[in-house]
């Protein structure tokens, strides 16, 4: 068989979508609608309302923001369904919520509540050391974290319809979000420029499904929307990630741990739209009060990092 | 394509899937630009307000002074097309209390009519003005049109709900032609600009 034939094969990874379970275009489609936008962590219906008023494209319903989870320690689990429902009922924008890595029952509960996107998240304590959720089983779409292209493609292979960088959540330090975004984009460029005969070995090295490696090689981008998360705390942080090449941002603790959440939220929304315009960014960034107190992410021991959870 | 003269089309790039619109227009050999500032509207033959989050798009439109500029451009004859969130944005009235639309087209729209994301779907629909072949419409937390004014022509319905309509050179769809490979709706918009 020639290599061209392999590339033109009609069998597609998208065919794994089961009949009557959310179609791939519909699942990935919502992520398309979120592009150029900011998804904000909120812990109460009031915060959700503030986020919506500030122009958030979606909110992530949580019991504690990542910086508090980090501070408190212990086991972090899915939020109380009452809290998630309360937030769903308080806003008209899509609502996301987190399930533990591998905890497909938490995901089933979130789907039953009507959650619009499930984040299978390393911010919560993993429930399975070996396996992530089989996301093809759900009508509700999933977003998953990744630190490199192989990890992103493994999650997409399991059915994730959106990817985000992991960064280091709850630190307010953007350095790992930058590292992960650069890594993913650089991996993509490498695959794109590889001759076809090298792609199978690349799939082996990236530990990624071959059919997805082919797709990235052909299109020069991930087959799903790619956001950034984990440490974004200012309008400039958001614009930095957008200029590096992601399609939107998640802001966790950065909004409601700042001194003026409503102002900070609005400024980050504007900066994500006008990420390429330094004059606008200067205006947007002025007089916002204090950003969240940060922790230098490079000083966190590997065993205390959230990003190493999952594989 | 070649049988239509090149039109100056802009896609409002405040938030949403604006690159998908640009990609289809380029496939039709029609150049298109991203619009981030109101003054960039001036020379356009047509403007697309893309899918996205309507609360965000409405807010940013007001923040950056687009509202009056878009109305002026429509008055001078610019074509306008809103897909999904774009349709909500330009409606005269919403059944919902939030957000406040900019009110250009004489329609009343209900947001999230079909429900939440788990109720999103694809369906083949007939659209007046295209050929007879059905169009694969993608509905994502989609709105529908509840009422239309007397100058509005209904172009498509699904189970009796209005999902596409036109008022002179203003055009709206509940669904997302930009997420498909089918460029017929974009061609239709170019022909009205």
JSON list of C-alpha atoms in Angstrom, two decimals, chain A residues 186-295:
[
{"chain": "A", "resi": 186, "resn": "UNK", "atom": "CA", "xyz": [5.87, 23.47, 17.77]},
{"chain": "A", "resi": 187, "resn": "UNK", "atom": "CA", "xyz": [4.93, 19.76, 17.69]},
{"chain": "A", "resi": 188, "resn": "UNK", "atom": "CA", "xyz": [2.24, 20.61, 15.12]},
{"chain": "A", "resi": 189, "resn": "UNK", "atom": "CA", "xyz": [4.74, 22.47, 12.92]},
{"chain": "A", "resi": 190, "resn": "UNK", "atom": "CA", "xyz": [7.11, 19.50, 13.09]},
{"chain": "A", "resi": 191, "resn": "UNK", "atom": "CA", "xyz": [4.42, 17.07, 11.96]},
{"chain": "A", "resi": 192, "resn": "UNK", "atom": "CA", "xyz": [3.27, 19.40, 9.23]},
{"chain": "A", "resi": 193, "resn": "UNK", "atom": "CA", "xyz": [6.74, 19.55, 7.71]},
{"chain": "A", "resi": 194, "resn": "UNK", "atom": "CA", "xyz": [7.50, 15.83, 7.98]},
{"chain": "A", "resi": 195, "resn": "UNK", "atom": "CA", "xyz": [7.52, 13.68, 4.85]},
{"chain": "A", "resi": 196, "resn": "UNK", "atom": "CA", "xyz": [4.78, 11.08, 4.90]},
{"chain": "A", "resi": 197, "resn": "UNK", "atom": "CA", "xyz": [7.08, 8.12, 5.45]},
{"chain": "A", "resi": 198, "resn": "UNK", "atom": "CA", "xyz": [8.13, 9.53, 8.82]},
{"chain": "A", "resi": 199, "resn": "UNK", "atom": "CA", "xyz": [4.62, 9.91, 10.22]},
{"chain": "A", "resi": 200, "resn": "UNK", "atom": "CA", "xyz": [4.21, 6.41, 11.65]},
{"chain": "A", "resi": 201, "resn": "UNK", "atom": "CA", "xyz": [7.39, 6.77, 13.67]},
{"chain": "A", "resi": 202, "resn": "UNK", "atom": "CA", "xyz": [6.21, 10.20, 14.75]},
{"chain": "A", "resi": 203, "resn": "UNK", "atom": "CA", "xyz": [2.97, 8.62, 15.97]},
{"chain": "A", "resi": 204, "resn": "UNK", "atom": "CA", "xyz": [5.08, 6.16, 17.97]},
{"chain": "A", "resi": 205, "resn": "UNK", "atom": "CA", "xyz": [7.25, 8.92, 19.44]},
{"chain": "A", "resi": 206, "resn": "UNK", "atom": "CA", "xyz": [4.31, 11.19, 20.26]},
{"chain": "A", "resi": 207, "resn": "UNK", "atom": "CA", "xyz": [2.34, 8.19, 21.58]},
{"chain": "A", "resi": 208, "resn": "UNK", "atom": "CA", "xyz": [-0.56, 9.47, 19.51]},
{"chain": "A", "resi": 209, "resn": "UNK", "atom": "CA", "xyz": [-3.16, 7.76, 17.29]},
{"chain": "A", "resi": 210, "resn": "UNK", "atom": "CA", "xyz": [-1.81, 7.47, 13.75]},
{"chain": "A", "resi": 211, "resn": "UNK", "atom": "CA", "xyz": [-4.99, 8.72, 12.07]},
{"chain": "A", "resi": 212, "resn": "UNK", "atom": "CA", "xyz": [-4.85, 11.92, 14.13]},
{"chain": "A", "resi": 213, "resn": "UNK", "atom": "CA", "xyz": [-1.17, 12.39, 13.34]},
{"chain": "A", "resi": 214, "resn": "UNK", "atom": "CA", "xyz": [-2.15, 12.23, 9.64]},
{"chain": "A", "resi": 215, "resn": "UNK", "atom": "CA", "xyz": [-4.87, 14.78, 10.16]},
{"chain": "A", "resi": 216, "resn": "UNK", "atom": "CA", "xyz": [-2.50, 17.24, 11.88]},
{"chain": "A", "resi": 217, "resn": "UNK", "atom": "CA", "xyz": [0.08, 16.66, 9.15]},
{"chain": "A", "resi": 218, "resn": "UNK", "atom": "CA", "xyz": [-2.50, 17.52, 6.47]},
{"chain": "A", "resi": 219, "resn": "UNK", "atom": "CA", "xyz": [-4.16, 20.52, 8.14]},
{"chain": "A", "resi": 220, "resn": "UNK", "atom": "CA", "xyz": [-1.37, 22.01, 10.25]},
{"chain": "A", "resi": 221, "resn": "UNK", "atom": "CA", "xyz": [-3.68, 22.40, 13.24]},
{"chain": "A", "resi": 222, "resn": "UNK", "atom": "CA", "xyz": [-5.43, 20.36, 15.89]},
{"chain": "A", "resi": 223, "resn": "UNK", "atom": "CA", "xyz": [-8.69, 18.85, 14.66]},
{"chain": "A", "resi": 224, "resn": "UNK", "atom": "CA", "xyz": [-10.49, 20.61, 17.54]},
{"chain": "A", "resi": 225, "resn": "UNK", "atom": "CA", "xyz": [-10.45, 24.09, 19.05]},
{"chain": "A", "resi": 226, "resn": "UNK", "atom": "CA", "xyz": [-7.40, 24.83, 21.19]},
{"chain": "A", "resi": 227, "resn": "UNK", "atom": "CA", "xyz": [-7.65, 27.17, 24.20]},
{"chain": "A", "resi": 228, "resn": "UNK", "atom": "CA", "xyz": [-5.18, 28.10, 26.90]},
{"chain": "A", "resi": 229, "resn": "UNK", "atom": "CA", "xyz": [-5.58, 27.63, 30.66]},
{"chain": "A", "resi": 230, "resn": "UNK", "atom": "CA", "xyz": [-3.56, 27.49, 33.85]},
{"chain": "A", "resi": 231, "resn": "UNK", "atom": "CA", "xyz": [-2.10, 30.69, 35.26]},
{"chain": "A", "resi": 232, "resn": "UNK", "atom": "CA", "xyz": [-3.68, 33.45, 33.16]},
{"chain": "A", "resi": 233, "resn": "UNK", "atom": "CA", "xyz": [-4.22, 36.43, 35.49]},
{"chain": "A", "resi": 234, "resn": "UNK", "atom": "CA", "xyz": [-4.09, 39.68, 33.50]},
{"chain": "A", "resi": 235, "resn": "UNK", "atom": "CA", "xyz": [-5.31, 41.10, 30.17]},
{"chain": "A", "resi": 236, "resn": "UNK", "atom": "CA", "xyz": [-1.72, 40.93, 28.88]},
{"chain": "A", "resi": 237, "resn": "UNK", "atom": "CA", "xyz": [-1.48, 37.26, 29.87]},
{"chain": "A", "resi": 238, "resn": "UNK", "atom": "CA", "xyz": [-4.60, 36.55, 27.80]},
{"chain": "A", "resi": 239, "resn": "UNK", "atom": "CA", "xyz": [-3.27, 38.54, 24.83]},
{"chain": "A", "resi": 240, "resn": "UNK", "atom": "CA", "xyz": [0.11, 36.79, 25.14]},
{"chain": "A", "resi": 241, "resn": "UNK", "atom": "CA", "xyz": [-1.54, 33.38, 24.79]},
{"chain": "A", "resi": 242, "resn": "UNK", "atom": "CA", "xyz": [-3.64, 34.59, 21.85]},
{"chain": "A", "resi": 243, "resn": "UNK", "atom": "CA", "xyz": [-0.57, 35.98, 20.07]},
{"chain": "A", "resi": 244, "resn": "UNK", "atom": "CA", "xyz": [1.30, 32.72, 20.65]},
{"chain": "A", "resi": 245, "resn": "UNK", "atom": "CA", "xyz": [-1.55, 31.08, 18.77]},
{"chain": "A", "resi": 246, "resn": "UNK", "atom": "CA", "xyz": [-4.35, 29.69, 20.95]},
{"chain": "A", "resi": 247, "resn": "UNK", "atom": "CA", "xyz": [-7.98, 30.35, 20.08]},
{"chain": "A", "resi": 248, "resn": "UNK", "atom": "CA", "xyz": [-9.34, 31.55, 23.42]},
{"chain": "A", "resi": 249, "resn": "UNK", "atom": "CA", "xyz": [-8.61, 31.45, 27.16]},
{"chain": "A", "resi": 250, "resn": "UNK", "atom": "CA", "xyz": [-9.83, 29.99, 30.44]},
{"chain": "A", "resi": 251, "resn": "UNK", "atom": "CA", "xyz": [-9.31, 32.20, 33.46]},
{"chain": "A", "resi": 252, "resn": "UNK", "atom": "CA", "xyz": [-9.64, 30.36, 36.74]},
{"chain": "A", "resi": 253, "resn": "UNK", "atom": "CA", "xyz": [-8.66, 32.10, 39.93]},
{"chain": "A", "resi": 254, "resn": "UNK", "atom": "CA", "xyz": [-7.52, 35.19, 38.00]},
{"chain": "A", "resi": 255, "resn": "UNK", "atom": "CA", "xyz": [-10.89, 36.93, 37.99]},
{"chain": "A", "resi": 256, "resn": "UNK", "atom": "CA", "xyz": [-12.44, 36.45, 41.41]},
{"chain": "A", "resi": 257, "resn": "UNK", "atom": "CA", "xyz": [-9.14, 36.53, 43.32]},
{"chain": "A", "resi": 258, "resn": "UNK", "atom": "CA", "xyz": [-8.32, 39.95, 41.88]},
{"chain": "A", "resi": 259, "resn": "UNK", "atom": "CA", "xyz": [-9.21, 43.13, 43.77]},
{"chain": "A", "resi": 260, "resn": "UNK", "atom": "CA", "xyz": [-11.92, 44.20, 41.29]},
{"chain": "A", "resi": 261, "resn": "UNK", "atom": "CA", "xyz": [-13.36, 41.06, 39.62]},
{"chain": "A", "resi": 262, "resn": "UNK", "atom": "CA", "xyz": [-15.91, 42.78, 37.42]},
{"chain": "A", "resi": 263, "resn": "UNK", "atom": "CA", "xyz": [-13.37, 45.23, 36.00]},
{"chain": "A", "resi": 264, "resn": "UNK", "atom": "CA", "xyz": [-10.72, 42.51, 35.58]},
{"chain": "A", "resi": 265, "resn": "UNK", "atom": "CA", "xyz": [-13.21, 40.21, 33.84]},
{"chain": "A", "resi": 266, "resn": "UNK", "atom": "CA", "xyz": [-14.26, 42.89, 31.38]},
{"chain": "A", "resi": 267, "resn": "UNK", "atom": "CA", "xyz": [-10.65, 43.85, 30.68]},
{"chain": "A", "resi": 268, "resn": "UNK", "atom": "CA", "xyz": [-9.60, 40.25, 29.96]},
{"chain": "A", "resi": 269, "resn": "UNK", "atom": "CA", "xyz": [-12.57, 39.86, 27.58]},
{"chain": "A", "resi": 270, "resn": "UNK", "atom": "CA", "xyz": [-11.53, 42.98, 25.69]},
{"chain": "A", "resi": 271, "resn": "UNK", "atom": "CA", "xyz": [-7.88, 41.95, 25.62]},
{"chain": "A", "resi": 272, "resn": "UNK", "atom": "CA", "xyz": [-8.81, 38.58, 24.12]},
{"chain": "A", "resi": 273, "resn": "UNK", "atom": "CA", "xyz": [-10.61, 40.37, 21.28]},
{"chain": "A", "resi": 274, "resn": "UNK", "atom": "CA", "xyz": [-7.94, 43.02, 20.68]},
{"chain": "A", "resi": 275, "resn": "UNK", "atom": "CA", "xyz": [-4.96, 40.81, 21.51]},
{"chain": "A", "resi": 276, "resn": "UNK", "atom": "CA", "xyz": [-2.97, 42.16, 18.58]},
{"chain": "A", "resi": 277, "resn": "UNK", "atom": "CA", "xyz": [-3.40, 45.84, 19.30]},
{"chain": "A", "resi": 278, "resn": "UNK", "atom": "CA", "xyz": [-0.89, 47.22, 21.86]},
{"chain": "A", "resi": 279, "resn": "UNK", "atom": "CA", "xyz": [-2.59, 50.66, 22.03]},
{"chain": "A", "resi": 280, "resn": "UNK", "atom": "CA", "xyz": [-5.88, 49.04, 22.96]},
{"chain": "A", "resi": 281, "resn": "UNK", "atom": "CA", "xyz": [-4.14, 46.70, 25.41]},
{"chain": "A", "resi": 282, "resn": "UNK", "atom": "CA", "xyz": [-2.50, 49.65, 27.17]},
{"chain": "A", "resi": 283, "resn": "UNK", "atom": "CA", "xyz": [-5.87, 51.30, 27.61]},
{"chain": "A", "resi": 284, "resn": "UNK", "atom": "CA", "xyz": [-7.55, 48.06, 28.68]},
{"chain": "A", "resi": 285, "resn": "UNK", "atom": "CA", "xyz": [-4.87, 47.21, 31.26]},
{"chain": "A", "resi": 286, "resn": "UNK", "atom": "CA", "xyz": [-4.91, 50.55, 33.06]},
{"chain": "A", "resi": 287, "resn": "UNK", "atom": "CA", "xyz": [-6.38, 51.05, 36.56]},
{"chain": "A", "resi": 288, "resn": "UNK", "atom": "CA", "xyz": [-7.59, 47.51, 37.20]},
{"chain": "A", "resi": 289, "resn": "UNK", "atom": "CA", "xyz": [-6.40, 47.23, 40.80]},
{"chain": "A", "resi": 290, "resn": "UNK", "atom": "CA", "xyz": [-4.45, 44.20, 41.98]},
{"chain": "A", "resi": 291, "resn": "UNK", "atom": "CA", "xyz": [-4.27, 40.98, 40.00]},
{"chain": "A", "resi": 292, "resn": "UNK", "atom": "CA", "xyz": [-4.59, 37.76, 42.01]},
{"chain": "A", "resi": 293, "resn": "UNK", "atom": "CA", "xyz": [-1.71, 37.06, 44.41]},
{"chain": "A", "resi": 294, "resn": "UNK", "atom": "CA", "xyz": [0.52, 34.59, 42.61]},
{"chain": "A", "resi": 295, "resn": "UNK", "atom": "CA", "xyz": [2.79, 31.65, 43.34]}
]
